[in-house]
mmCIF file of C-alpha atoms in Angstrom:
data_model
loop_
_atom_site.group_PDB
_atom_site.id
_atom_site.type_symbol
_atom_site.label_atom_id
_atom_site.label_comp_id
_atom_site.label_asym_id
_atom_site.label_seq_id
_atom_site.Cartn_x
_atom_site.Cartn_y
_atom_site.Cartn_z
ATOM 1 C CA MET X 1 -43.313 59.130 -111.027
ATOM 2 C CA LYS X 2 -41.533 60.268 -107.873
ATOM 3 C CA LYS X 3 -43.341 62.956 -105.901
ATOM 4 C CA VAL X 4 -41.326 65.107 -103.495
ATOM 5 C CA LEU X 5 -42.292 67.853 -101.071
ATOM 6 C CA GLU X 6 -39.239 69.647 -99.690
ATOM 7 C CA VAL X 7 -39.693 72.352 -97.053
ATOM 8 C CA CYS X 8 -37.071 74.992 -96.340
ATOM 9 C CA VAL X 9 -36.673 75.705 -92.612
ATOM 10 C CA ASP X 10 -34.447 77.993 -90.575
ATOM 11 C CA SER X 11 -35.368 76.889 -87.055
ATOM 12 C CA VAL X 12 -35.788 73.695 -85.080
ATOM 13 C CA GLU X 13 -39.425 74.575 -84.437
ATOM 14 C CA SER X 14 -40.170 75.003 -88.140
ATOM 15 C CA ALA X 15 -38.440 71.727 -88.948
ATOM 16 C CA VAL X 16 -40.608 69.781 -86.521
ATOM 17 C CA ILE X 17 -43.766 71.441 -87.867
ATOM 18 C CA ALA X 18 -42.807 70.688 -91.479
ATOM 19 C CA LYS X 19 -42.056 67.068 -90.708
ATOM 20 C CA GLU X 20 -45.349 66.599 -88.862
ATOM 21 C CA ALA X 21 -47.242 68.234 -91.740
ATOM 22 C CA GLY X 22 -45.897 65.759 -94.291
ATOM 23 C CA ALA X 23 -42.616 67.035 -95.730
ATOM 24 C CA ASP X 24 -40.536 64.356 -97.455
ATOM 25 C CA ARG X 25 -37.308 66.200 -96.784
ATOM 26 C CA LEU X 26 -36.039 69.482 -95.399
ATOM 27 C CA GLU X 27 -33.624 72.084 -96.616
ATOM 28 C CA VAL X 28 -31.971 73.341 -93.449
ATOM 29 C CA CYS X 29 -30.693 76.912 -93.454
ATOM 30 C CA ALA X 30 -30.430 80.079 -91.388
ATOM 31 C CA ASN X 31 -31.798 83.533 -92.210
ATOM 32 C CA LEU X 32 -34.531 82.466 -94.589
ATOM 33 C CA LEU X 33 -35.719 86.064 -94.946
ATOM 34 C CA ILE X 34 -32.581 86.919 -96.925
ATOM 35 C CA GLY X 35 -32.731 83.788 -99.054
ATOM 36 C CA GLY X 36 -30.977 81.554 -96.542
ATOM 37 C CA THR X 37 -27.427 81.102 -95.318
ATOM 38 C CA THR X 38 -25.472 78.197 -93.836
ATOM 39 C CA PRO X 39 -27.101 76.992 -90.597
ATOM 40 C CA GLY X 40 -25.391 76.549 -87.255
ATOM 41 C CA VAL X 41 -24.120 73.175 -86.095
ATOM 42 C CA SER X 42 -26.390 72.995 -83.050
ATOM 43 C CA GLN X 43 -29.425 73.885 -85.146
ATOM 44 C CA PHE X 44 -28.657 71.063 -87.563
ATOM 45 C CA GLN X 45 -27.956 68.557 -84.797
ATOM 46 C CA GLN X 46 -31.238 69.276 -83.046
ATOM 47 C CA ILE X 47 -33.165 68.925 -86.303
ATOM 48 C CA ARG X 48 -31.319 65.690 -87.081
ATOM 49 C CA GLU X 49 -32.313 64.344 -83.680
ATOM 50 C CA LYS X 50 -35.967 65.400 -83.873
ATOM 51 C CA CYS X 51 -36.791 64.791 -87.540
ATOM 52 C CA GLY X 52 -36.256 61.373 -89.039
ATOM 53 C CA ILE X 53 -36.428 62.502 -92.659
ATOM 54 C CA ALA X 54 -33.833 63.524 -95.241
ATOM 55 C CA LEU X 55 -31.962 66.738 -94.464
ATOM 56 C CA ASN X 56 -30.249 68.795 -97.158
ATOM 57 C CA VAL X 57 -28.109 71.622 -95.802
ATOM 58 C CA LEU X 58 -27.767 74.973 -97.537
ATOM 59 C CA ILE X 59 -24.107 75.947 -97.871
ATOM 60 C CA ARG X 60 -24.083 79.692 -98.472
ATOM 61 C CA PRO X 61 -21.742 81.922 -96.453
ATOM 62 C CA ARG X 62 -23.532 85.219 -97.021
ATOM 63 C CA PHE X 63 -26.390 87.139 -98.572
ATOM 64 C CA GLY X 64 -25.951 88.305 -102.155
ATOM 65 C CA ASP X 65 -24.554 86.936 -105.387
ATOM 66 C CA PHE X 66 -22.764 83.652 -106.021
ATOM 67 C CA LEU X 67 -19.370 84.956 -107.102
ATOM 68 C CA TYR X 68 -17.246 83.938 -104.138
ATOM 69 C CA THR X 69 -13.832 85.046 -102.956
ATOM 70 C CA ASP X 70 -11.175 82.427 -102.258
ATOM 71 C CA ALA X 71 -11.830 82.758 -98.532
ATOM 72 C CA GLU X 72 -15.575 82.298 -99.028
ATOM 73 C CA PHE X 73 -15.043 79.274 -101.242
ATOM 74 C CA LEU X 74 -12.835 77.688 -98.597
ATOM 75 C CA MET X 75 -15.754 78.149 -96.196
ATOM 76 C CA LEU X 76 -18.012 76.310 -98.642
ATOM 77 C CA GLU X 77 -15.639 73.362 -98.835
ATOM 78 C CA GLU X 78 -15.076 73.136 -95.092
ATOM 79 C CA ASP X 79 -18.773 73.469 -94.277
ATOM 80 C CA ILE X 80 -19.658 70.664 -96.688
ATOM 81 C CA ARG X 81 -17.085 68.388 -95.056
ATOM 82 C CA MET X 82 -18.395 69.294 -91.610
ATOM 83 C CA PHE X 83 -22.071 68.649 -92.358
ATOM 84 C CA ARG X 84 -21.168 65.430 -94.145
ATOM 85 C CA LYS X 85 -19.553 64.218 -90.906
ATOM 86 C CA LEU X 86 -22.575 65.388 -88.905
ATOM 87 C CA GLY X 87 -24.943 63.218 -90.921
ATOM 88 C CA ALA X 88 -26.466 65.433 -93.595
ATOM 89 C CA ASP X 89 -28.141 63.595 -96.455
ATOM 90 C CA GLY X 90 -27.276 66.267 -98.984
ATOM 91 C CA VAL X 91 -25.921 69.752 -99.507
ATOM 92 C CA VAL X 92 -27.327 72.689 -101.462
ATOM 93 C CA VAL X 93 -24.750 74.817 -103.291
ATOM 94 C CA GLY X 94 -24.059 77.028 -106.282
ATOM 95 C CA CYS X 95 -21.143 79.016 -107.721
ATOM 96 C CA LEU X 96 -21.137 81.306 -110.745
ATOM 97 C CA ASN X 97 -18.465 83.028 -112.789
ATOM 98 C CA SER X 98 -18.621 86.788 -113.294
ATOM 99 C CA ASP X 99 -20.068 86.271 -116.789
ATOM 100 C CA GLY X 100 -23.059 84.403 -115.368
ATOM 101 C CA SER X 101 -21.926 80.925 -116.347
ATOM 102 C CA LEU X 102 -21.757 78.029 -113.912
ATOM 103 C CA ASP X 103 -18.316 77.866 -112.266
ATOM 104 C CA LEU X 104 -17.514 74.306 -113.298
ATOM 105 C CA GLU X 105 -14.113 74.141 -111.630
ATOM 106 C CA ARG X 106 -15.474 75.129 -108.253
ATOM 107 C CA MET X 107 -18.621 73.027 -108.618
ATOM 108 C CA GLU X 108 -16.452 69.979 -109.331
ATOM 109 C CA LYS X 109 -14.541 70.642 -106.118
ATOM 110 C CA LEU X 110 -17.766 70.917 -104.144
ATOM 111 C CA ARG X 111 -19.022 67.674 -105.694
ATOM 112 C CA ALA X 112 -15.821 65.989 -104.489
ATOM 113 C CA CYS X 113 -16.249 67.427 -100.985
ATOM 114 C CA ALA X 114 -19.820 66.138 -100.843
ATOM 115 C CA GLY X 115 -18.786 62.593 -101.713
ATOM 116 C CA PRO X 116 -21.832 60.294 -101.506
ATOM 117 C CA LEU X 117 -24.213 63.058 -100.420
ATOM 118 C CA SER X 118 -26.876 64.313 -102.790
ATOM 119 C CA LEU X 119 -25.965 67.634 -104.390
ATOM 120 C CA THR X 120 -28.558 70.303 -105.141
ATOM 121 C CA LEU X 121 -27.760 73.268 -107.366
ATOM 122 C CA HIS X 122 -29.704 76.073 -105.708
ATOM 123 C CA ARG X 123 -31.234 79.181 -107.224
ATOM 124 C CA ALA X 124 -27.891 80.476 -108.401
ATOM 125 C CA PHE X 125 -29.276 78.567 -111.380
ATOM 126 C CA ASP X 126 -32.051 81.149 -111.657
ATOM 127 C CA VAL X 127 -29.591 83.976 -112.216
ATOM 128 C CA CYS X 128 -27.204 82.132 -114.534
ATOM 129 C CA ARG X 129 -26.793 83.216 -118.153
ATOM 130 C CA ASP X 130 -28.080 80.113 -119.942
ATOM 131 C CA PRO X 131 -30.286 77.731 -117.954
ATOM 132 C CA TYR X 132 -30.295 75.018 -120.599
ATOM 133 C CA GLN X 133 -26.505 74.942 -120.823
ATOM 134 C CA ALA X 134 -26.317 74.974 -117.020
ATOM 135 C CA LEU X 135 -28.723 72.036 -116.915
ATOM 136 C CA GLU X 136 -26.454 69.929 -119.106
ATOM 137 C CA GLU X 137 -23.401 70.978 -117.110
ATOM 138 C CA ALA X 138 -25.133 70.084 -113.857
ATOM 139 C CA VAL X 139 -25.928 66.624 -115.199
ATOM 140 C CA SER X 140 -22.283 66.157 -116.227
ATOM 141 C CA LEU X 141 -21.124 67.245 -112.770
ATOM 142 C CA GLY X 142 -23.271 64.637 -111.065
ATOM 143 C CA VAL X 143 -25.671 67.140 -109.527
ATOM 144 C CA THR X 144 -28.720 65.367 -108.131
ATOM 145 C CA THR X 145 -31.256 68.199 -108.114
ATOM 146 C CA ILE X 146 -31.751 71.690 -109.547
ATOM 147 C CA LEU X 147 -33.891 74.036 -107.455
ATOM 148 C CA THR X 148 -35.466 76.605 -109.749
ATOM 149 C CA SER X 149 -38.375 78.960 -110.325
ATOM 150 C CA GLY X 150 -37.662 78.931 -114.058
ATOM 151 C CA GLN X 151 -35.515 82.067 -113.822
ATOM 152 C CA ALA X 152 -38.521 84.122 -112.728
ATOM 153 C CA PRO X 153 -39.726 85.809 -109.521
ATOM 154 C CA ASP X 154 -41.998 82.818 -108.896
ATOM 155 C CA CYS X 155 -42.644 79.479 -110.526
ATOM 156 C CA ARG X 156 -45.909 80.497 -112.162
ATOM 157 C CA LYS X 157 -44.142 83.258 -114.046
ATOM 158 C CA GLY X 158 -41.341 80.842 -114.911
ATOM 159 C CA LYS X 159 -43.693 78.109 -116.100
ATOM 160 C CA GLU X 160 -42.539 78.033 -119.732
ATOM 161 C CA VAL X 161 -38.864 77.680 -118.796
ATOM 162 C CA LEU X 162 -39.716 75.090 -116.151
ATOM 163 C CA GLU X 163 -41.656 73.036 -118.671
ATOM 164 C CA LYS X 164 -38.656 72.970 -121.012
ATOM 165 C CA LEU X 165 -36.259 72.128 -118.182
ATOM 166 C CA ILE X 166 -38.418 69.237 -116.987
ATOM 167 C CA ALA X 167 -38.670 67.865 -120.526
ATOM 168 C CA LYS X 168 -34.927 68.179 -121.138
ATOM 169 C CA ALA X 169 -34.023 66.728 -117.737
ATOM 170 C CA GLY X 170 -36.048 63.554 -118.122
ATOM 171 C CA GLU X 171 -34.886 61.025 -115.551
ATOM 172 C CA ARG X 172 -31.326 62.371 -115.504
ATOM 173 C CA ILE X 173 -31.760 64.981 -112.787
ATOM 174 C CA GLU X 174 -34.536 66.178 -110.483
ATOM 175 C CA ILE X 175 -36.075 69.555 -111.298
ATOM 176 C CA LEU X 176 -37.293 70.880 -107.948
ATOM 177 C CA VAL X 177 -39.846 73.633 -108.505
ATOM 178 C CA GLY X 178 -39.622 76.515 -106.046
ATOM 179 C CA GLY X 179 -40.757 80.103 -105.681
ATOM 180 C CA GLY X 180 -44.313 80.813 -104.528
ATOM 181 C CA VAL X 181 -45.275 77.161 -104.098
ATOM 182 C CA ASN X 182 -48.474 76.209 -102.258
ATOM 183 C CA GLY X 183 -51.164 73.572 -102.625
ATOM 184 C CA GLU X 184 -52.924 75.369 -105.463
ATOM 185 C CA VAL X 185 -49.670 75.896 -107.350
ATOM 186 C CA ILE X 186 -48.708 72.241 -106.950
ATOM 187 C CA HIS X 187 -51.984 71.156 -108.553
ATOM 188 C CA GLN X 188 -51.536 73.660 -111.390
ATOM 189 C CA MET X 189 -47.895 72.799 -112.104
ATOM 190 C CA ALA X 190 -48.480 69.061 -112.032
ATOM 191 C CA GLU X 191 -51.377 69.357 -114.447
ATOM 192 C CA GLU X 192 -49.828 71.864 -116.843
ATOM 193 C CA ILE X 193 -46.101 71.032 -116.962
ATOM 194 C CA HIS X 194 -45.880 67.609 -115.271
ATOM 195 C CA ALA X 195 -43.891 68.840 -112.275
ATOM 196 C CA PHE X 196 -43.874 66.483 -109.308
ATOM 197 C CA SER X 197 -41.053 67.779 -107.078
ATOM 198 C CA PHE X 198 -41.699 70.953 -105.102
ATOM 199 C CA HIS X 199 -39.855 73.207 -102.653
ATOM 200 C CA MET X 200 -41.582 75.654 -100.327
ATOM 201 C CA SER X 201 -41.181 77.485 -97.029
ATOM 202 C CA GLY X 202 -44.856 78.040 -96.220
ATOM 203 C CA LYS X 203 -43.947 80.473 -93.487
ATOM 204 C CA LYS X 204 -46.200 82.686 -91.409
ATOM 205 C CA THR X 205 -45.497 85.633 -89.126
ATOM 206 C CA LEU X 206 -45.954 85.359 -85.374
ATOM 207 C CA ASP X 207 -45.709 88.080 -82.779
ATOM 208 C CA SER X 208 -42.750 87.905 -80.402
ATOM 209 C CA GLY X 209 -43.338 87.055 -76.765
ATOM 210 C CA MET X 210 -41.344 90.094 -75.669
ATOM 211 C CA ALA X 211 -43.365 92.292 -73.307
ATOM 212 C CA TYR X 212 -40.846 95.129 -73.129
ATOM 213 C CA ARG X 213 -40.157 96.616 -76.538
ATOM 214 C CA LYS X 214 -37.539 99.313 -76.940
ATOM 215 C CA GLU X 215 -38.549 101.627 -79.749
ATOM 216 C CA GLY X 216 -36.286 103.365 -82.239
ATOM 217 C CA VAL X 217 -33.529 100.734 -82.248
ATOM 218 C CA ASN X 218 -33.483 98.555 -85.351
ATOM 219 C CA MET X 219 -30.860 95.832 -85.735
ATOM 220 C CA GLY X 220 -32.185 94.041 -88.784
ATOM 221 C CA LEU X 221 -33.771 94.702 -92.149
ATOM 222 C CA PRO X 222 -35.252 98.197 -92.621
ATOM 223 C CA GLY X 223 -39.006 98.216 -92.227
ATOM 224 C CA LEU X 224 -39.111 94.799 -90.566
ATOM 225 C CA SER X 225 -40.205 94.621 -86.947
ATOM 226 C CA GLU X 226 -37.687 93.226 -84.476
ATOM 227 C CA PHE X 227 -40.634 91.519 -82.826
ATOM 228 C CA SER X 228 -41.765 89.373 -85.736
ATOM 229 C CA VAL X 229 -41.076 85.651 -85.572
ATOM 230 C CA PHE X 230 -41.281 83.544 -88.727
ATOM 231 C CA ARG X 231 -42.366 79.912 -88.546
ATOM 232 C CA THR X 232 -43.476 77.206 -90.931
ATOM 233 C CA ASP X 233 -47.261 77.199 -91.252
ATOM 234 C CA LYS X 234 -48.442 73.646 -90.598
ATOM 235 C CA GLU X 235 -51.713 74.226 -92.429
ATOM 236 C CA GLU X 236 -49.935 75.411 -95.594
ATOM 237 C CA ILE X 237 -47.618 72.400 -95.636
ATOM 238 C CA SER X 238 -50.523 70.026 -95.006
ATOM 239 C CA LYS X 239 -52.439 71.538 -97.937
ATOM 240 C CA ALA X 240 -49.384 71.112 -100.151
ATOM 241 C CA ARG X 241 -48.989 67.507 -99.025
ATOM 242 C CA LYS X 242 -52.616 66.735 -99.839
ATOM 243 C CA ALA X 243 -52.328 68.406 -103.238
ATOM 244 C CA LEU X 244 -49.233 66.386 -104.102
ATOM 245 C CA ASP X 245 -50.756 63.121 -102.899
ATOM 246 C CA ALA X 246 -53.827 63.774 -105.042
ATOM 247 C CA ILE X 247 -51.804 63.929 -108.258
#
């Protein structure tokens, strides 16, 4: 039984916190608040230097769906090649067709670009048409891991699908449970559906250090303060680590 705690981080500071709190590996991204996008080179390099654990890099050029234009797909390929050269341990990707099926042709190309790196199929899986067919296709493609909430808003609501996926996957592919994961959820999922690989962000909101704050000018998401800083919560990751170790 292999137990894995993966933490998704979008800053160097969060990466260091997650590593110190007991993460086995990190998913490195930018813009976690919108589901994550491809991180910057300098961000990755600093995390690589400071964190001596496995780093999987999210390759996602934009917010939104997973039906990519030719130009966007070229970005996916080039970014995978770049992060492979920079020392990533794995990449996190996903492409769908307009009918909701897994885009096998493009996924095969991304698998080739990744070479020896581990390949995670991200939560594009959670919005695909048939998760069980996509599971078998992912295995055939040589995908290492599927990150999924069981096609639900969070993993507790997707528990029945997750249980079936874990049973069908066996030892062929890792089912990485994500979506609302914390220490309590880890205990519950391990006990009820025999899940042992988990993905979480465990983030908290901090107040910006800015003293001067111009009002009435919003450059980001509506309703979100420009002076909120999001960081990995060391206590939440530590609780998750303890819960996983206790299984």
